[in-house]
Amino acid sequence: MSEGYMEKALLKLAKQLNAYDEASLTELWNKYEAIVAEFEPTRKWEESAIVFGMIQAIRLKNQLFNYHWSDSCGPEAMSPRPDFIPLKQEDDLMINKEQNPESGVDGRDSDSKRCKILSFGPRKDS
């Protein structure tokens, strides 16, 4: 088998496997994990190990994709709400100071437990 043919065959398998959603493949993960865990020197076990490996490959691909996507888009891209912008620490301190002006320099009582006040609202158009 020439390298070009083998590579084409592998790429074809990858395209077909990538067409399935991870949730459907994950349903099969437990089945093939159990088969692979009980070693048998048979062709069936070998094929099951390959299927298990392909499911693992899709899961790894999705984890890598999500990691790189979130890294490139920033934390606001991963927010469940498109109009949510996380507060910066300085904004948090200012809000805390406004709500409790008699407390210490950073807006917190020195005797009370540390807490963080979150402010939710729509994005302001700039």
PDB file of N, CA and C in Angstrom, residues 2 20 29 31-32 36-37 41 45-47 62 64 68 73-74 76 90-91 100 115 118 123:
ATOM      1  N   SER A   2       0.700   2.143  -0.919  1.00  0.00           N
ATOM      2  CA  SER A   2       1.539   3.332  -0.971  1.00  0.00           C
ATOM      3  C   SER A   2       1.096   4.340   0.092  1.00  0.00           C
ATOM      4  N   TYR A  20     -19.867  12.839  12.776  1.00  0.00           N
ATOM      5  CA  TYR A  20     -20.721  12.428  13.893  1.00  0.00           C
ATOM      6  C   TYR A  20     -20.539  13.399  15.045  1.00  0.00           C
ATOM      7  N   TRP A  29     -18.902   5.028  24.063  1.00  0.00           N
ATOM      8  CA  TRP A  29     -17.639   5.015  24.792  1.00  0.00           C
ATOM      9  C   TRP A  29     -17.632   3.954  25.879  1.00  0.00           C
ATOM     10  N   LYS A  31     -19.406   1.223  26.207  1.00  0.00           N
ATOM     11  CA  LYS A  31     -19.439  -0.128  25.623  1.00  0.00           C
ATOM     12  C   LYS A  31     -18.034  -0.570  25.200  1.00  0.00           C
ATOM     13  N   TYR A  32     -17.357   0.287  24.439  1.00  0.00           N
ATOM     14  CA  TYR A  32     -16.039  -0.099  23.930  1.00  0.00           C
ATOM     15  C   TYR A  32     -14.957  -0.043  24.993  1.00  0.00           C
ATOM     16  N   VAL A  36     -12.555  -3.251  25.670  1.00  0.00           N
ATOM     17  CA  VAL A  36     -11.095  -3.097  25.627  1.00  0.00           C
ATOM     18  C   VAL A  36     -10.469  -3.441  26.974  1.00  0.00           C
ATOM     19  N   ALA A  37     -11.188  -3.182  28.056  1.00  0.00           N
ATOM     20  CA  ALA A  37     -10.666  -3.472  29.396  1.00  0.00           C
ATOM     21  C   ALA A  37     -10.477  -4.970  29.618  1.00  0.00           C
ATOM     22  N   PRO A  41      -7.078 -12.017  22.872  1.00  0.00           N
ATOM     23  CA  PRO A  41      -6.229 -11.974  21.670  1.00  0.00           C
ATOM     24  C   PRO A  41      -7.036 -12.332  20.414  1.00  0.00           C
ATOM     25  N   TRP A  45     -11.431  -7.950  19.480  1.00  0.00           N
ATOM     26  CA  TRP A  45     -10.877  -7.064  20.505  1.00  0.00           C
ATOM     27  C   TRP A  45     -10.038  -5.960  19.855  1.00  0.00           C
ATOM     28  N   GLU A  46      -9.229  -6.329  18.854  1.00  0.00           N
ATOM     29  CA  GLU A  46      -8.386  -5.348  18.166  1.00  0.00           C
ATOM     30  C   GLU A  46      -9.234  -4.266  17.502  1.00  0.00           C
ATOM     31  N   GLU A  47     -10.297  -4.678  16.840  1.00  0.00           N
ATOM     32  CA  GLU A  47     -11.169  -3.709  16.179  1.00  0.00           C
ATOM     33  C   GLU A  47     -11.884  -2.831  17.206  1.00  0.00           C
ATOM     34  N   ASN A  62     -12.163  17.672  20.229  1.00  0.00           N
ATOM     35  CA  ASN A  62     -13.126  18.660  20.711  1.00  0.00           C
ATOM     36  C   ASN A  62     -12.584  19.442  21.904  1.00  0.00           C
ATOM     37  N   LEU A  64      -9.376  20.047  22.521  1.00  0.00           N
ATOM     38  CA  LEU A  64      -8.361  20.950  21.978  1.00  0.00           C
ATOM     39  C   LEU A  64      -9.010  22.129  21.261  1.00  0.00           C
ATOM     40  N   HIS A  68      -8.489  26.029  22.432  1.00  0.00           N
ATOM     41  CA  HIS A  68      -7.916  27.039  21.548  1.00  0.00           C
ATOM     42  C   HIS A  68      -8.941  28.112  21.191  1.00  0.00           C
ATOM     43  N   CYS A  73     -10.619  33.779  21.831  1.00  0.00           N
ATOM     44  CA  CYS A  73     -11.757  34.696  21.881  1.00  0.00           C
ATOM     45  C   CYS A  73     -11.867  35.467  23.182  1.00  0.00           C
ATOM     46  N   GLY A  74     -11.207  35.032  24.232  1.00  0.00           N
ATOM     47  CA  GLY A  74     -11.294  35.702  25.525  1.00  0.00           C
ATOM     48  C   GLY A  74     -12.460  35.171  26.343  1.00  0.00           C
ATOM     49  N   GLU A  76     -15.158  36.573  27.620  1.00  0.00           N
ATOM     50  CA  GLU A  76     -16.528  36.983  27.322  1.00  0.00           C
ATOM     51  C   GLU A  76     -17.158  36.147  26.209  1.00  0.00           C
ATOM     52  N   GLU A  90     -11.089  46.463  39.390  1.00  0.00           N
ATOM     53  CA  GLU A  90     -11.246  47.868  39.777  1.00  0.00           C
ATOM     54  C   GLU A  90     -12.726  48.238  39.822  1.00  0.00           C
ATOM     55  N   ASP A  91     -13.522  47.765  38.845  1.00  0.00           N
ATOM     56  CA  ASP A  91     -14.950  48.043  38.820  1.00  0.00           C
ATOM     57  C   ASP A  91     -15.629  47.438  40.036  1.00  0.00           C
ATOM     58  N   ASN A 100     -20.950  50.538  50.187  1.00  0.00           N
ATOM     59  CA  ASN A 100     -20.581  50.519  51.590  1.00  0.00           C
ATOM     60  C   ASN A 100     -19.466  51.546  51.824  1.00  0.00           C
ATOM     61  N   CYS A 115     -16.124  39.032  50.192  1.00  0.00           N
ATOM     62  CA  CYS A 115     -17.162  38.621  49.259  1.00  0.00           C
ATOM     63  C   CYS A 115     -17.033  39.459  48.002  1.00  0.00           C
ATOM     64  N   LEU A 118     -21.385  40.852  42.299  1.00  0.00           N
ATOM     65  CA  LEU A 118     -21.464  40.784  40.847  1.00  0.00           C
ATOM     66  C   LEU A 118     -22.584  41.681  40.366  1.00  0.00           C
ATOM     67  N   ARG A 123     -24.851  45.005  28.005  1.00  0.00           N
ATOM     68  CA  ARG A 123     -23.673  45.749  27.600  1.00  0.00           C
ATOM     69  C   ARG A 123     -24.072  47.161  27.215  1.00  0.00           C
TER      70      ARG A 123
END
